[in-house]
Amino acid sequence: GAAKAASLMVALIGGGPNPLTLLMRNAVLAVLMMVLLIKVTRPGTLTLATMLSVLLGLFLLGSATLSVPGIIMACIIAEIFMLAFKPLNRPVLAAAVGVAVSELLRRGVSLTMSYLAMREQPQLMIPLFILMGFSYIGILIGIYGGFKMSKELRHAGLIQN
């Protein structure tokens, strides 16, 4: 909930859908998701946090109603990728892979749903591809920030693993 609220505040402070706000909003979301996944290493954490974020977005903004089944599948696939890193005892790397795969698949689901809505004019998909690519760059910046934040939280004693 905090990740969704923080990214929504960044979007509102930024004054709308400009590129800098898009980068910052996704970076904040990725950092907070990484910290959550590093702190709580149980399976299903990513899916639960994403569903809470989707429900908040659904209730507050009325968005993502048709994408919910695809987002659930994206989270389950990301959880499977994260479980592959569990035997290596690398929670930071597992969190980074989980956030990267989950967000990439979520964007794929969103683009697929957009394409189904705009089949008659597929050239309208070009700006969406650019925006999705730009927002994923924000996710990658946030993953790097999550690495740095996890080091600081570990140094402060807030993360023990």
Coordinates of C-alpha atoms in Angstrom, one line a residue:
G1 CA 0.0 0.0 0.0
A2 CA 2.9 2.4 0.8
A3 CA 4.5 1.7 -2.6
K4 CA 1.2 2.6 -4.4
A5 CA 0.6 5.6 -2.3
A6 CA 4.1 6.9 -2.7
S7 CA 4.1 6.4 -6.5
L8 CA 0.7 8.1 -6.7
M9 CA 2.0 11.1 -4.6
V10 CA 5.0 11.4 -6.9
A11 CA 2.6 11.4 -9.9
L12 CA 0.4 14.0 -8.4
I13 CA 3.3 16.3 -7.4
G14 CA 4.8 16.0 -10.8
G15 CA 1.8 17.5 -12.4
G16 CA 0.8 14.8 -14.8
P17 CA 2.3 12.3 -17.2
N18 CA 5.6 13.9 -18.0
P19 CA 8.7 11.7 -18.5
L20 CA 10.5 12.8 -15.3
T21 CA 7.5 12.0 -13.2
L22 CA 7.1 8.6 -14.9
L23 CA 10.7 7.7 -14.2
M24 CA 10.6 8.9 -10.6
R25 CA 7.2 7.1 -9.9
N26 CA 8.4 3.8 -11.2
A27 CA 11.8 4.1 -9.4
V28 CA 10.1 4.8 -6.1
L29 CA 7.8 1.8 -6.7
A30 CA 10.7 -0.5 -7.5
V31 CA 12.7 0.6 -4.5
L32 CA 9.9 0.0 -2.1
M33 CA 9.0 -3.4 -3.7
M34 CA 12.6 -4.4 -3.4
V35 CA 12.8 -3.5 0.2
L36 CA 9.6 -5.4 0.9
L37 CA 10.8 -8.5 -0.9
I38 CA 14.2 -8.4 0.9
K39 CA 12.6 -7.9 4.3
V40 CA 9.8 -10.5 3.8
T41 CA 11.2 -13.4 1.9
R42 CA 8.2 -15.7 2.0
P43 CA 6.6 -16.9 -1.3
G44 CA 3.6 -15.0 -2.3
T45 CA 4.8 -11.6 -1.0
L46 CA 5.1 -10.1 -4.4
T47 CA 1.7 -11.4 -5.5
L48 CA 0.0 -10.1 -2.4
A49 CA 1.7 -6.7 -2.6
T50 CA 0.9 -6.3 -6.3
M51 CA -2.7 -7.3 -5.8
L52 CA -3.0 -4.7 -3.0
S53 CA -1.6 -2.1 -5.4
V54 CA -3.9 -3.2 -8.2
L55 CA -6.9 -3.0 -5.9
L56 CA -5.9 0.5 -4.7
G57 CA -5.5 1.6 -8.3
L58 CA -8.9 0.0 -9.1
F59 CA -10.7 1.7 -6.3
L60 CA -9.0 5.1 -6.5
L61 CA -8.4 5.5 -10.2
G62 CA -10.7 2.9 -11.8
S63 CA -7.8 1.4 -13.7
A64 CA -6.6 -2.2 -14.6
T65 CA -10.0 -3.9 -14.4
L66 CA -9.4 -6.2 -17.4
S67 CA -5.7 -6.7 -16.7
V68 CA -6.2 -8.3 -13.3
P69 CA -6.0 -11.9 -14.4
G70 CA -2.9 -11.2 -16.5
I71 CA -1.3 -9.3 -13.6
I72 CA -1.9 -12.3 -11.3
M73 CA -0.2 -14.6 -13.8
A74 CA 2.7 -12.2 -14.2
C75 CA 3.2 -12.2 -10.4
I76 CA 3.0 -16.0 -10.2
I77 CA 5.6 -16.3 -13.0
A78 CA 7.9 -13.8 -11.2
E79 CA 7.4 -15.7 -7.9
I80 CA 8.6 -18.9 -9.7
F81 CA 11.7 -17.0 -10.9
M82 CA 12.3 -15.8 -7.4
L83 CA 12.1 -19.3 -6.0
A84 CA 15.0 -20.3 -8.3
F85 CA 17.3 -18.0 -6.3
K86 CA 16.1 -19.3 -2.9
P87 CA 18.6 -22.2 -2.8
L88 CA 21.4 -19.7 -3.5
N89 CA 20.5 -17.7 -0.4
R90 CA 20.6 -14.5 -2.3
P91 CA 17.5 -12.5 -1.3
V92 CA 18.6 -9.2 -2.9
L93 CA 19.2 -10.9 -6.3
A94 CA 15.9 -12.7 -6.0
A95 CA 14.1 -9.5 -5.2
A96 CA 15.7 -7.8 -8.2
V97 CA 14.7 -10.6 -10.5
G98 CA 11.2 -10.7 -9.1
V99 CA 10.6 -7.0 -9.5
A100 CA 12.2 -6.9 -13.0
V101 CA 10.2 -10.0 -14.3
S102 CA 7.0 -8.9 -12.7
E103 CA 7.1 -5.4 -14.0
L104 CA 8.1 -6.5 -17.5
L105 CA 5.3 -9.0 -17.7
R106 CA 2.8 -6.5 -16.3
R107 CA 3.8 -4.1 -19.0
G108 CA 3.3 -6.9 -21.6
V109 CA -0.2 -7.6 -20.3
S110 CA -1.0 -3.8 -20.4
L111 CA 0.3 -3.5 -24.0
T112 CA -1.7 -6.6 -25.0
M113 CA -4.9 -5.3 -23.6
S114 CA -4.2 -1.9 -25.3
Y115 CA -3.6 -3.6 -28.6
L116 CA -6.9 -5.5 -28.3
A117 CA -8.7 -2.2 -27.7
M118 CA -7.0 -0.4 -30.6
R119 CA -6.8 -3.2 -33.3
E120 CA -8.2 -1.0 -36.0
Q121 CA -5.4 1.6 -35.6
P122 CA -2.2 -0.2 -34.5
Q123 CA -0.1 2.9 -35.1
L124 CA -1.6 4.3 -31.9
M125 CA 0.5 1.7 -30.1
I126 CA 3.8 3.4 -30.9
P127 CA 3.4 6.1 -28.1
L128 CA 2.4 3.4 -25.7
F129 CA 5.5 1.3 -26.5
I130 CA 7.7 4.4 -25.9
L131 CA 5.9 5.2 -22.6
M132 CA 6.2 1.6 -21.4
G133 CA 9.9 1.5 -22.3
F134 CA 10.5 4.7 -20.5
S135 CA 8.6 3.5 -17.4
Y136 CA 10.6 0.3 -17.4
I137 CA 13.8 2.4 -17.4
G138 CA 12.5 3.9 -14.2
I139 CA 12.0 0.3 -12.8
L140 CA 15.6 -0.5 -13.6
I141 CA 16.8 2.7 -11.9
G142 CA 14.6 1.7 -8.9
I143 CA 16.2 -1.8 -8.8
Y144 CA 19.6 -0.3 -8.6
G145 CA 18.3 2.0 -5.8
G146 CA 16.9 -1.0 -4.1
F147 CA 20.3 -2.6 -4.0
K148 CA 21.8 0.5 -2.4
M149 CA 18.9 0.9 0.0
S150 CA 19.2 -2.7 1.1
K151 CA 22.9 -2.2 1.9
E152 CA 22.0 0.8 4.0
L153 CA 19.2 -1.0 5.8
R154 CA 21.4 -3.9 6.4
H155 CA 24.1 -1.6 7.8
A156 CA 21.5 0.0 10.0
G157 CA 20.4 -3.4 11.3
L158 CA 16.9 -3.2 9.9
I159 CA 17.5 -6.2 7.6
Q160 CA 19.2 -9.2 9.1
N161 CA 19.6 -11.6 6.2

